[in-house]
Amino acid sequence: MSRFWKPGTERPQGRVVDDEEGGVIFLSGSHHSSSSSGYGHASIDKQRQRLPVFKYRTAILYLVETRATTIIVGETGSGKTTQIPQYLKEAGWAAGGRLIACTQPRRLAVQAVASRVAEEMGVKLGDEVGYTIRFEDVTKPNVTVLKFLTDGVLLREMMDDPLLTKYSVIMVDEAHERSISTDILLGLLKKIQRRRPELRLIISSATIEAKSMSDFFQMRFSSALAIRKRREPENEGHGLQVEPAILSVEGRGFNVQINYAEEAVQDYVQAAVSTVLLIHEREPAGDVLVFLTGQDDIEAAAQLLADEVHTNGKHSSGLIVLPLYSGLPRAEQELVFSPAPRGKRKVVISTNIAETSLTLEGIVYVVDSGFSKQRFYNPLSDIENLVVAPISRASARQRAGRAGRVRPGKCYRLYTEEYFLNHMSNEAIPEIQRSNMVSCVIQLKALGIDNILGFDWPASPSAEAMIRALEVLYSLGVLDDDAKLTSPTGFQVAELPLDPMVSKMIIASSQLGCSEEIITIAAVLSVQSIWISGRGIQKESDEAKLRFAAAEGDHITFLNVYKGFHQSGKSSQWCHKNYINYHAMRKVLEVREQLKRTAKRIGLVLKSCESDMQVVRKAVAAGYFANACHLEAYSHNGKYKTLRGSQEVYIHPSSVLFRVNPKWVIYNSLVSTDRQYMRNVITIDPSWLMEAAPHFYQLQQSNPLLR
DNA sequence: GAGCACTGC
């Protein structure tokens, strides 16, 4: 078991406790250091010192000084995110033109934390403290020393500076969420440390599963130390400690009493509704947050509660029921933040969005269905599916914690304690093991990681998924026979912040002379949906859609919408009138501008094909040839077969080609319900497939359909 | 005639 402090080094105050599991070190006890901060007002300094993380200030700085990697386990409210970067700055880690980085998984968090820290330090946001997210760089070269950014942006930065040389410390926050970007970043940072032993990492996580993260960085250090010993035997003993330290910081949450269902629940929507009514009847004032899986569940539960108010008013009056999910129009989303009027009780029925992305104040009761929608990827069929699945125990704890932000709360779990203990997994499967890997693979390739299959991940994706990704990239002409990036296509695809199939489509459009149009289509495909839909306006929105419908399919329809939007002067009234989502269109404009800049930079030709829609369809086929489908002969119900796997698929009813059923189509994505539905469909000529991907369809030349 | 958990570049 290693020691915590080095002989000859000043020992931090406080108690050092070795963890029984061996090798893991926790610090506890309190030790105050006088704040050397010269920033801000006394009141801000006082506030900062009251945060739980403050009493670990010296210990944290000591660990960062002596360990290459420090893992901080901190519950919400510990202050780690806002304070640690400031401690580092105060301790001199930003001296000599170096930067301190702190990453977040989400854009909103980056902005919020950066502005809070700027305020605490009494500086203007964008000067000493800045942030970078997609579309927004609020930093000043040579001025900004504390930089907050999404982990995705830091990954992009590595394409220009693979060793991230300008940073002295990188703090990866919310690492327990295990997003794809976080996992790639952690894998790459581990490699960087081998080349840059002076770089310090802080991995911050909300769960105690920090042990596995510690193991991940531990192995690297054993080998790095071995290397150092071989090279510089005289330096032995002066290097960094090989073992990542784990430091635990308590949070500021209130106690939440957990209640389990006594027996398994058959219908969690109904059970959630009954539980809400029970809380309303028996419990003192306080808002309720209900976790369900999706829009359907949420609307059903809201309806049941509304019915209850009607038929059984005396028990359920005083309830204000508010749905919450990301697809909800902005104005309705805002409603959940307004406090309930006096004497009323707010019930927010939400998806997972309220688990991490949004924080609601005033929640005292949480009702947890125990389920969420999760993405799963099947590398054999190359299809991603959304399925309702049980959440993890970590997720259940996070949901419960939402009840304890303002005062002690209660959580009602709609499953048994036995189920929680014996049937739920401790942590969710990392996203990287549930996703298509094409984007990851190309990103690593672009960073010069040749041995993709041997890459050291915090959690390895399946070999099947990796091989499938390599196959797809090879068929796109992005990788060559040696699995190296092709030039220029491979490098161009890697530069574009899009799925490789979309990127390929853009590159083809440059050659076909329709890049203006294809970039618009790519931008529309990268936002959730440009259409406004929902209960009660289906007929109107369908009619509005018909005004833009193109015989060639959805992609061309998008162009018509964009054209109309542009001609209206980008008017929100125009969007409203045509059942178009204005916010989505603003995003389309942003993405479009970014793509145009990138396209120019990588040497693509920006050109419009005016009204020649055939070249646009050809460009789509150049990226999406693998998604070609043929209408079954004599099919009366619109049954298609995929060319690649002869899978049975249907055109989605939201497509403008629904019921039109052209003979040959290409789809953008599949959604699986009782059937496989193709979303965003365009007509093609089958001869373009052989043109676009001769190698891919070579084996199918004998296919009578293609002759 | 059906449906989109949530992020990110």
XYZ file of C-alpha atoms (C1' of nucleotides) in Angstrom:
716
model
C 0.000 0.000 0.000
C 1.464 3.274 -0.968
C 1.990 6.251 1.237
C 0.013 9.376 0.803
C 2.729 11.932 1.268
C 6.334 11.852 0.242
C 9.099 12.127 2.796
C 10.575 15.564 2.695
C 7.375 17.146 1.517
C 5.146 19.178 3.710
C 2.331 17.048 4.898
C -1.125 18.513 4.553
C -3.171 18.831 7.664
C -5.974 16.413 8.246
C -6.284 12.723 8.574
C -5.225 10.216 6.015
C -7.163 6.992 5.865
C -6.238 4.006 3.799
C -9.165 2.326 2.239
C -9.649 -1.276 3.184
C -9.969 -2.403 -0.372
C -6.347 -1.595 -0.753
C -4.476 1.202 -2.246
C -7.280 3.687 -2.401
C -6.806 6.719 -0.313
C -9.453 8.883 1.234
C -8.846 12.041 3.088
C -11.116 13.131 5.835
C -11.099 15.526 8.717
C -11.012 19.247 8.443
C -8.165 21.562 7.932
C -8.598 25.158 7.035
C -6.122 27.159 5.143
C -6.256 30.878 4.962
C -7.527 31.764 1.578
C -4.872 33.503 -0.391
C -7.423 34.670 -2.871
C -7.144 38.322 -3.602
C -10.295 38.318 -5.653
C -13.835 39.313 -5.029
C -15.619 40.689 -2.037
C -15.456 39.461 1.490
C -18.960 38.047 1.220
C -18.051 35.981 -1.813
C -14.929 34.730 -0.053
C -17.043 33.752 2.933
C -19.496 31.956 0.704
C -16.682 30.102 -0.973
C -15.266 29.046 2.374
C -18.571 27.617 3.480
C -18.633 25.093 0.641
C -17.774 21.539 1.713
C -14.897 21.367 -0.760
C -13.110 24.273 0.949
C -11.735 22.232 3.798
C -10.022 19.960 1.289
C -8.350 22.827 -0.509
C -4.834 22.118 0.733
C -5.252 18.387 0.297
C -6.470 18.766 -3.264
C -3.595 21.075 -4.171
C -1.159 18.715 -2.526
C -2.488 15.755 -4.445
C -2.423 17.602 -7.748
C 1.154 18.578 -7.002
C 2.287 15.046 -6.252
C 0.045 12.821 -8.352
C -0.438 12.840 -12.039
C -4.081 11.897 -11.592
C -6.416 12.842 -8.797
C -9.921 11.490 -8.608
C -12.437 13.582 -6.724
C -15.668 11.973 -5.635
C -18.035 14.774 -4.809
C -21.741 14.813 -4.395
C -23.842 17.645 -5.720
C -23.438 20.832 -3.783
C -19.866 20.124 -2.747
C -18.677 23.076 -4.825
C -15.973 21.065 -6.570
C -16.747 22.312 -10.060
C -16.576 26.020 -9.281
C -13.894 25.915 -6.592
C -11.197 23.508 -7.727
C -10.310 25.470 -10.886
C -9.962 28.595 -8.735
C -7.761 26.793 -6.202
C -5.529 25.659 -9.051
C -5.259 29.169 -10.363
C -4.490 30.537 -6.892
C -1.790 27.910 -6.474
C -0.029 29.010 -9.621
C -1.055 26.354 -12.140
C -1.937 29.067 -14.628
C 1.434 30.788 -14.398
C 3.706 31.095 -17.388
C 0.971 31.262 -20.016
C -0.511 27.890 -19.146
C -4.214 27.202 -19.000
C -6.421 25.274 -16.642
C -9.268 23.428 -18.355
C -12.474 22.131 -16.854
C -14.754 20.049 -19.059
C -18.481 19.402 -18.760
C -20.689 17.064 -20.768
C -23.264 19.764 -21.531
C -23.165 23.248 -23.031
C -25.513 24.809 -20.505
C -23.379 23.612 -17.602
C -20.270 25.085 -19.221
C -21.881 28.501 -19.514
C -23.391 28.416 -16.045
C -20.200 27.347 -14.283
C -18.013 29.775 -16.202
C -20.181 32.757 -15.401
C -20.425 31.757 -11.750
C -16.643 31.476 -11.472
C -16.092 34.790 -13.259
C -18.486 36.397 -10.824
C -16.714 34.880 -7.811
C -13.381 36.077 -9.102
C -14.745 39.507 -9.891
C -13.653 39.397 -13.514
C -15.465 39.850 -16.785
C -16.549 36.592 -18.396
C -14.317 36.042 -21.386
C -11.243 37.643 -19.843
C -9.432 35.587 -17.206
C -12.321 33.161 -17.036
C -13.781 32.032 -20.318
C -15.624 29.217 -21.965
C -15.847 27.490 -25.314
C -18.796 25.518 -26.614
C -19.836 24.756 -30.152
C -20.707 28.010 -31.956
C -19.413 30.105 -29.085
C -15.869 30.915 -28.045
C -15.830 33.324 -25.116
C -12.087 33.320 -24.442
C -9.212 35.711 -25.086
C -5.821 34.373 -26.134
C -3.121 35.170 -23.552
C -5.743 36.530 -21.157
C -7.975 33.570 -20.377
C -6.417 31.192 -17.879
C -9.442 29.302 -16.608
C -11.252 27.747 -19.501
C -14.521 25.840 -19.251
C -15.516 23.762 -22.229
C -17.528 20.733 -23.298
C -15.530 17.538 -23.554
C -16.491 17.416 -27.226
C -14.792 20.760 -27.834
C -11.635 19.614 -26.064
C -11.598 16.538 -28.310
C -11.830 18.820 -31.354
C -8.955 20.903 -29.984
C -6.824 17.780 -29.956
C -7.032 17.610 -33.722
C -4.872 20.762 -33.875
C -2.844 20.115 -30.733
C -2.817 16.379 -29.982
C -0.894 16.755 -26.721
C -3.006 19.668 -25.488
C 0.225 21.465 -24.735
C -1.273 24.721 -23.541
C -2.968 23.106 -20.553
C -1.240 22.459 -17.251
C -4.236 20.827 -15.572
C -7.331 19.285 -17.113
C -10.284 18.597 -14.896
C -12.833 16.216 -16.400
C -16.049 16.831 -14.535
C -19.119 14.554 -14.333
C -17.022 11.610 -15.450
C -19.541 9.199 -13.909
C -21.991 10.052 -16.680
C -19.707 8.167 -19.049
C -20.739 9.946 -22.202
C -18.986 8.868 -25.396
C -16.928 12.064 -25.483
C -15.871 11.696 -21.860
C -14.735 8.130 -22.428
C -12.765 8.956 -25.576
C -11.241 11.921 -23.790
C -10.190 9.825 -20.789
C -8.595 7.223 -23.043
C -6.677 9.892 -24.919
C -5.637 11.793 -21.789
C -4.145 8.605 -20.448
C -2.039 8.386 -23.597
C -1.076 12.059 -23.404
C 0.201 11.692 -19.865
C 2.676 9.143 -21.070
C 4.200 11.793 -23.303
C 3.605 14.718 -20.948
C 4.254 13.620 -17.384
C 3.902 17.233 -16.249
C 0.225 17.289 -17.220
C -2.121 16.885 -14.273
C -5.528 15.316 -14.490
C -8.430 15.676 -12.147
C -11.264 13.270 -12.758
C -14.374 14.291 -10.952
C -17.211 11.902 -10.433
C -20.380 11.839 -8.367
C -20.319 8.135 -7.627
C -18.008 6.060 -5.549
C -17.289 3.868 -8.571
C -14.189 5.999 -8.807
C -12.289 2.821 -8.021
C -12.624 1.506 -11.560
C -11.519 4.896 -12.879
C -8.552 4.722 -10.547
C -7.667 1.267 -11.852
C -7.831 2.603 -15.381
C -5.279 5.314 -14.690
C -3.305 3.103 -12.319
C -2.265 0.604 -14.962
C -0.974 3.337 -17.127
C 1.193 4.620 -14.388
C 2.746 1.337 -13.593
C 3.876 1.088 -17.180
C 4.856 4.735 -17.389
C 6.924 4.379 -14.296
C 8.617 1.333 -15.713
C 9.481 3.327 -18.788
C 10.809 6.187 -16.741
C 12.892 3.856 -14.627
C 14.477 2.379 -17.666
C 15.247 5.722 -19.189
C 16.197 7.769 -16.209
C 17.194 5.505 -13.359
C 18.743 8.442 -11.511
C 15.364 10.108 -11.258
C 13.785 7.243 -9.467
C 11.936 8.432 -6.444
C 11.571 11.964 -7.689
C 8.836 11.223 -10.189
C 5.153 11.462 -9.646
C 3.293 8.994 -7.537
C 2.118 6.115 -9.648
C -1.144 5.740 -7.928
C -4.106 8.004 -8.582
C -5.441 9.405 -5.352
C -9.114 9.297 -4.573
C -10.498 12.045 -2.456
C -14.044 12.100 -1.256
C -15.901 15.349 -0.668
C -19.265 15.322 0.994
C -22.186 17.067 -0.605
C -24.831 19.346 0.717
C -27.940 17.363 -0.005
C -30.616 16.770 2.594
C -31.683 13.355 3.723
C -34.173 11.622 1.457
C -36.339 8.874 2.885
C -36.681 5.988 0.447
C -39.958 4.069 0.133
C -40.210 0.931 -1.962
C -43.208 -0.737 -3.539
C -44.268 -3.732 -1.483
C -44.786 -5.865 -4.548
C -43.898 -5.606 -8.210
C -45.840 -2.937 -10.075
C -47.698 -4.004 -13.218
C -48.371 -0.622 -14.789
C -45.927 2.066 -13.741
C -47.926 4.898 -15.316
C -50.990 3.991 -13.265
C -48.863 3.372 -10.188
C -47.168 6.745 -10.585
C -50.539 8.480 -10.772
C -51.835 6.694 -7.654
C -48.648 7.555 -5.785
C -48.930 11.227 -6.685
C -52.518 11.270 -5.427
C -51.462 9.559 -2.226
C -48.680 12.073 -1.648
C -51.081 14.905 -2.297
C -53.581 13.505 0.166
C -51.234 12.612 2.998
C -48.054 14.618 2.784
C -47.375 18.241 3.713
C -46.751 20.879 1.064
C -43.923 20.409 -1.391
C -43.615 19.784 -5.116
C -43.513 16.362 -6.738
C -41.219 15.154 -9.513
C -42.237 11.986 -11.364
C -39.771 10.119 -13.572
C -41.314 8.276 -16.519
C -39.768 7.177 -19.793
C -41.097 9.292 -22.647
C -43.647 11.634 -24.119
C -46.351 8.967 -24.393
C -46.126 7.856 -20.764
C -45.968 11.431 -19.611
C -49.020 12.558 -21.552
C -50.953 9.491 -20.414
C -50.103 10.137 -16.764
C -50.955 13.835 -17.079
C -54.301 12.885 -18.611
C -55.067 10.408 -15.817
C -54.292 13.056 -13.214
C -56.460 15.594 -15.029
C -59.338 13.069 -15.127
C -58.908 12.538 -11.430
C -59.204 16.266 -10.777
C -62.502 16.206 -12.680
C -64.120 13.164 -11.157
C -62.699 13.316 -7.685
C -62.030 16.998 -7.203
C -61.917 17.130 -3.470
C -58.774 15.034 -3.216
C -56.917 16.206 -6.224
C -57.765 19.867 -6.501
C -54.767 22.044 -5.928
C -52.619 19.938 -8.216
C -50.797 21.666 -11.042
C -49.622 19.021 -13.491
C -46.755 19.902 -15.836
C -45.139 17.608 -18.407
C -41.421 17.962 -19.143
C -39.429 16.480 -22.003
C -36.929 17.908 -24.458
C -39.324 17.918 -27.411
C -41.704 20.219 -25.569
C -41.899 23.750 -27.021
C -39.660 26.165 -25.135
C -42.478 28.191 -23.575
C -44.062 25.083 -22.052
C -40.701 23.925 -20.754
C -40.282 27.227 -18.923
C -43.503 26.623 -16.982
C -41.895 23.976 -14.799
C -39.549 26.573 -13.322
C -42.238 28.924 -12.053
C -43.191 28.290 -8.432
C -46.641 26.917 -7.684
C -49.157 29.490 -6.431
C -49.863 29.506 -2.716
C -51.789 26.475 -1.581
C -51.113 24.595 -4.799
C -48.851 21.654 -5.355
C -46.756 21.378 -8.512
C -46.366 17.939 -10.084
C -43.724 17.746 -12.805
C -43.865 14.586 -14.892
C -40.566 14.247 -16.637
C -38.220 12.134 -18.697
C -34.597 11.718 -17.723
C -34.066 15.352 -18.651
C -34.734 16.239 -14.988
C -32.212 13.666 -13.784
C -29.112 15.588 -14.876
C -29.769 18.287 -17.472
C -32.322 20.421 -15.643
C -32.512 21.139 -11.962
C -35.872 21.993 -10.439
C -35.992 23.867 -7.188
C -38.538 23.094 -4.530
C -38.921 19.366 -5.203
C -39.622 17.468 -1.981
C -41.135 14.241 -3.334
C -39.789 12.072 -6.116
C -41.712 9.235 -7.741
C -39.341 6.934 -9.629
C -40.757 4.461 -12.156
C -37.391 2.688 -12.287
C -37.309 2.855 -16.083
C -35.893 5.071 -18.781
C -35.489 4.897 -22.542
C -32.020 3.772 -23.460
C -30.184 3.426 -26.712
C -28.890 0.029 -27.738
C -26.864 -0.745 -30.809
C -26.842 -4.045 -32.604
C -23.638 -4.296 -34.648
C -24.960 -7.282 -36.605
C -27.897 -5.381 -38.059
C -26.133 -2.019 -37.665
C -29.314 -0.641 -36.086
C -29.653 1.574 -33.038
C -32.819 1.070 -31.023
C -34.473 2.988 -28.235
C -35.903 0.678 -25.641
C -37.507 1.084 -22.257
C -35.143 -0.559 -19.775
C -34.575 -0.603 -16.006
C -32.310 2.155 -14.736
C -29.190 1.513 -12.652
C -28.906 1.922 -8.905
C -26.677 4.974 -9.461
C -29.436 6.493 -11.550
C -32.050 5.653 -8.918
C -29.907 7.410 -6.293
C -29.524 10.424 -8.529
C -33.288 10.593 -9.038
C -33.919 10.286 -5.301
C -31.402 13.044 -4.624
C -33.618 15.425 -6.561
C -35.971 15.419 -3.572
C -33.361 16.653 -1.114
C -32.176 19.926 -2.539
C -34.104 22.351 -0.323
C -35.091 20.269 2.682
C -35.404 16.625 3.696
C -37.548 14.801 1.153
C -39.093 11.486 0.261
C -38.628 9.196 -2.708
C -41.199 6.605 -3.764
C -39.701 3.848 -5.860
C -42.246 1.952 -7.920
C -40.275 -1.265 -7.525
C -39.366 -3.480 -4.611
C -36.270 -3.216 -2.489
C -35.411 -6.746 -3.525
C -35.492 -5.638 -7.165
C -33.299 -2.637 -6.390
C -30.733 -4.744 -4.587
C -30.656 -7.849 -6.729
C -31.819 -6.969 -10.196
C -30.674 -3.460 -10.984
C -27.124 -3.031 -12.183
C -24.932 -0.835 -10.097
C -24.159 1.555 -12.912
C -25.513 2.111 -16.399
C -23.684 0.563 -19.331
C -21.383 3.295 -20.682
C -22.811 4.906 -23.780
C -19.825 3.799 -25.849
C -20.915 0.176 -25.406
C -24.421 0.975 -26.630
C -23.609 2.976 -29.747
C -22.524 2.849 -33.308
C -18.770 3.477 -33.382
C -18.179 5.116 -36.763
C -17.713 8.631 -35.392
C -15.426 7.457 -32.597
C -13.257 5.444 -34.934
C -12.755 8.282 -37.354
C -11.981 10.671 -34.543
C -9.275 8.379 -33.183
C -7.884 7.784 -36.650
C -7.661 11.516 -37.207
C -5.664 11.797 -33.977
C -3.189 9.265 -35.279
C -4.358 6.289 -33.245
C -3.584 3.520 -35.709
C -4.284 0.514 -33.579
C -7.964 1.165 -33.039
C -8.721 -2.331 -31.823
C -5.982 -2.045 -29.207
C -7.047 1.356 -27.880
C -7.180 1.471 -24.110
C -10.718 2.574 -23.228
C -12.171 3.140 -19.777
C -14.814 0.696 -21.079
C -14.199 -1.185 -24.290
C -16.792 -1.237 -27.032
C -17.477 -4.682 -28.458
C -15.155 -6.014 -31.130
C -18.183 -6.512 -33.389
C -19.092 -2.842 -33.145
C -15.529 -1.795 -33.910
C -15.270 -4.113 -36.885
C -18.612 -2.974 -38.210
C -17.453 0.642 -37.945
C -14.253 -0.150 -39.834
C -16.307 -1.859 -42.557
C -18.629 1.108 -42.943
C -15.740 3.571 -43.072
C -13.967 1.426 -45.625
C -17.062 1.292 -47.801
C -17.338 5.084 -47.581
C -13.794 5.374 -48.898
C -12.724 7.037 -45.671
C -10.298 4.267 -44.708
C -8.033 2.399 -47.101
C -6.989 -1.263 -47.205
C -4.585 -0.685 -44.331
C -7.335 1.025 -42.311
C -5.549 4.355 -42.680
C -7.419 7.587 -43.368
C -7.608 8.223 -47.091
C -6.445 11.516 -48.493
C -8.181 13.813 -48.956
C -11.567 12.177 -48.279
C -10.745 10.583 -44.930
C -9.194 13.729 -43.520
C -12.030 15.869 -44.813
C -14.642 13.596 -43.252
C -12.809 13.741 -39.922
C -12.781 17.543 -39.953
C -16.529 17.877 -40.394
C -18.430 17.732 -37.090
C -21.003 15.237 -38.421
C -21.676 11.545 -38.836
C -19.290 10.192 -41.482
C -22.177 9.336 -43.810
C -23.364 12.954 -43.747
C -19.813 14.198 -44.188
C -19.350 11.917 -47.186
C -22.539 13.303 -48.677
C -21.155 16.843 -48.358
C -17.838 15.909 -49.956
C -19.671 14.297 -52.869
C -21.837 17.396 -53.240
C -18.743 19.515 -53.704
C -17.858 17.401 -56.723
C -21.435 17.335 -57.990
C -21.865 21.102 -57.668
C -24.662 21.154 -55.091
C -22.872 21.762 -51.797
C -25.061 24.732 -50.836
C -28.130 22.508 -50.960
C -26.524 19.480 -49.321
C -25.111 21.549 -46.469
C -28.624 22.833 -45.805
C -29.905 19.249 -45.774
C -27.071 18.164 -43.464
C -27.926 21.008 -41.083
C -31.617 20.068 -41.010
C -30.744 16.414 -40.396
C -28.590 17.419 -37.446
C -31.447 19.082 -35.520
C -34.140 17.058 -33.801
C -37.093 18.004 -35.965
C -38.040 21.136 -37.814
C -41.750 20.288 -37.695
C -44.050 21.207 -34.857
C -46.331 18.345 -33.969
C -48.385 17.237 -31.046
C -51.827 16.340 -29.910
C -54.578 18.448 -31.325
C -52.652 20.022 -34.182
C -51.918 16.944 -36.270
C -54.270 17.862 -39.071
C -53.020 21.416 -39.346
C -49.360 20.467 -39.184
C -49.847 17.731 -41.773
C -51.506 20.195 -44.116
C -48.705 22.681 -43.577
C -46.167 20.015 -44.401
C -47.932 19.314 -47.696
C -47.235 22.894 -48.778
C -43.531 22.059 -48.863
C -43.722 18.427 -49.936
C -41.481 17.448 -52.842
C -42.079 14.386 -55.009
C -38.411 13.440 -54.636
C -38.753 13.030 -50.884
C -38.057 14.509 -47.479
C -34.594 15.900 -48.156
C -35.880 18.051 -51.005
C -38.833 19.028 -48.821
C -36.316 20.359 -46.277
C -34.818 22.518 -49.007
C -38.261 23.954 -49.759
C -38.787 24.776 -46.088
C -35.381 26.401 -45.808
C -36.048 28.447 -48.931
C -39.384 29.642 -47.570
C -37.832 30.478 -44.222
C -35.045 32.398 -45.875
C -37.451 34.323 -48.129
C -39.598 35.256 -45.130
C -36.589 37.043 -43.692
C -36.096 34.234 -41.158
C -39.332 35.216 -39.537
C -40.692 33.503 -36.458
C -44.258 34.373 -37.498
C -43.704 32.602 -40.781
C -42.542 29.528 -38.849
C -45.541 29.713 -36.546
C -47.921 29.976 -39.478
C -46.362 26.978 -41.198
C -45.998 24.734 -38.138
C -42.227 24.968 -38.345
C -40.112 24.969 -35.172
C -38.449 28.402 -35.131
C -35.766 27.418 -32.607
C -34.851 24.417 -34.730
C -34.528 26.674 -37.781
C -32.229 29.059 -35.891
C -30.079 26.056 -35.051
C -30.125 25.010 -38.714
C -28.745 28.441 -39.612
C -25.961 28.118 -37.039
C -24.970 24.618 -38.082
C -25.136 25.612 -41.730
C -22.738 28.519 -41.210
C -20.309 26.334 -39.285
C -20.414 23.635 -41.955
C -19.799 26.191 -44.688
C -16.763 27.538 -42.843
C -15.378 24.061 -42.311
C -16.116 23.031 -45.891
C -14.205 26.044 -47.186
C -11.290 25.341 -44.879
C -10.896 21.766 -46.088
C -10.997 22.816 -49.707
C -14.538 21.953 -50.756
C -16.303 23.970 -53.441
C -19.363 25.879 -52.278
C -21.818 25.933 -55.123
C -25.546 25.839 -55.731
C -27.128 23.574 -58.324
C -30.134 25.929 -58.484
C -33.067 23.712 -59.452
C -31.287 20.527 -60.514
C -32.505 18.150 -57.841
C -31.056 15.092 -59.489
C -27.507 15.953 -58.416
C -28.751 16.547 -54.876
C -30.225 13.048 -54.804
C -26.979 11.652 -56.211
C -25.025 13.325 -53.431
C -27.356 11.827 -50.833
C -26.811 8.422 -52.409
C -23.035 8.928 -52.233
C -23.232 9.047 -48.445
C -26.184 6.808 -47.750
C -25.864 4.079 -50.386
C -25.826 1.474 -47.636
C -29.417 2.413 -46.763
C -30.915 1.678 -50.167
C -34.247 -0.132 -50.265
C -36.464 -1.598 -52.943
C -40.245 -1.858 -52.878
C -41.324 -5.484 -52.871
C -42.940 -6.499 -56.150
C -46.735 -6.542 -55.885
C -46.509 -5.091 -52.400
C -49.827 -3.573 -51.441
C -48.810 -2.463 -47.986
C -45.631 -0.588 -48.815
C -43.230 -3.301 -47.810
C -39.603 -2.578 -48.695
C -36.489 -4.729 -48.410
C -33.068 -3.303 -47.649
C -30.562 -4.092 -50.361
C -27.851 -4.860 -47.869
C -29.577 -7.267 -45.529
C -32.980 -7.958 -47.092
C -34.573 -6.573 -43.984
C -38.260 -5.719 -44.066
C -38.820 -1.964 -43.671
C -41.614 0.571 -44.225
C -41.741 4.288 -44.944
C -42.546 6.215 -41.782
C -45.953 7.923 -41.803
C -44.274 11.250 -41.129
C -42.446 11.087 -44.458
C -43.802 12.943 -47.480
C -43.313 9.696 -49.410
C -45.616 7.767 -47.084
C -48.212 5.991 -49.251
C -46.390 7.234 -52.367
C -44.115 4.201 -52.169
C -41.607 4.832 -54.957
C -39.777 1.785 -56.224
C -36.279 2.793 -55.044
C -35.529 4.814 -51.956
C -32.718 5.624 -49.550
C -33.455 6.337 -45.918
C -31.582 8.423 -43.400
C -32.395 6.442 -40.264
C -34.571 3.610 -39.011
C -36.877 3.680 -36.012
C -38.018 0.383 -34.636
C -41.403 -0.126 -33.096
C -43.626 -2.984 -34.113
C -42.123 -2.472 -37.561
C -38.908 -0.950 -38.850
C -39.783 2.502 -40.144
C -37.570 4.539 -42.468
C -37.350 8.188 -41.498
C -36.341 10.881 -43.993
C -36.606 9.113 -47.303
C -35.543 10.139 -50.816
C -36.076 8.520 -54.212
C -33.063 7.332 -56.184
C -32.095 5.654 -59.414
C -30.489 2.277 -58.571
C -27.713 2.811 -61.085
C -26.317 5.535 -58.805
C -25.551 2.927 -56.166
C -22.954 1.161 -58.271
C -21.519 4.577 -59.119
C -21.333 5.655 -55.503
C -19.987 2.454 -53.999
C -18.872 -0.094 -56.549
C -16.980 -2.172 -53.988
C -19.946 -2.207 -51.626
C -22.361 -3.445 -54.264
C -19.890 -5.531 -56.205
C -21.085 -8.751 -54.686
C -24.620 -7.786 -55.445
C -24.008 -7.322 -59.141
C -25.656 -10.629 -59.659
C -28.662 -9.176 -57.902
C -31.281 -8.997 -60.653
C -32.640 -5.830 -59.108
C -29.459 -3.955 -59.887
C -29.220 -4.963 -63.511
C -51.388 6.505 -40.265
C -47.177 6.556 -36.325
C -44.190 8.707 -32.801
C -38.665 10.998 -30.991
C -34.558 9.176 -23.679
C -30.578 12.623 -23.408
C -26.290 14.875 -24.865
C -22.257 16.688 -28.149
C -18.796 18.495 -32.382
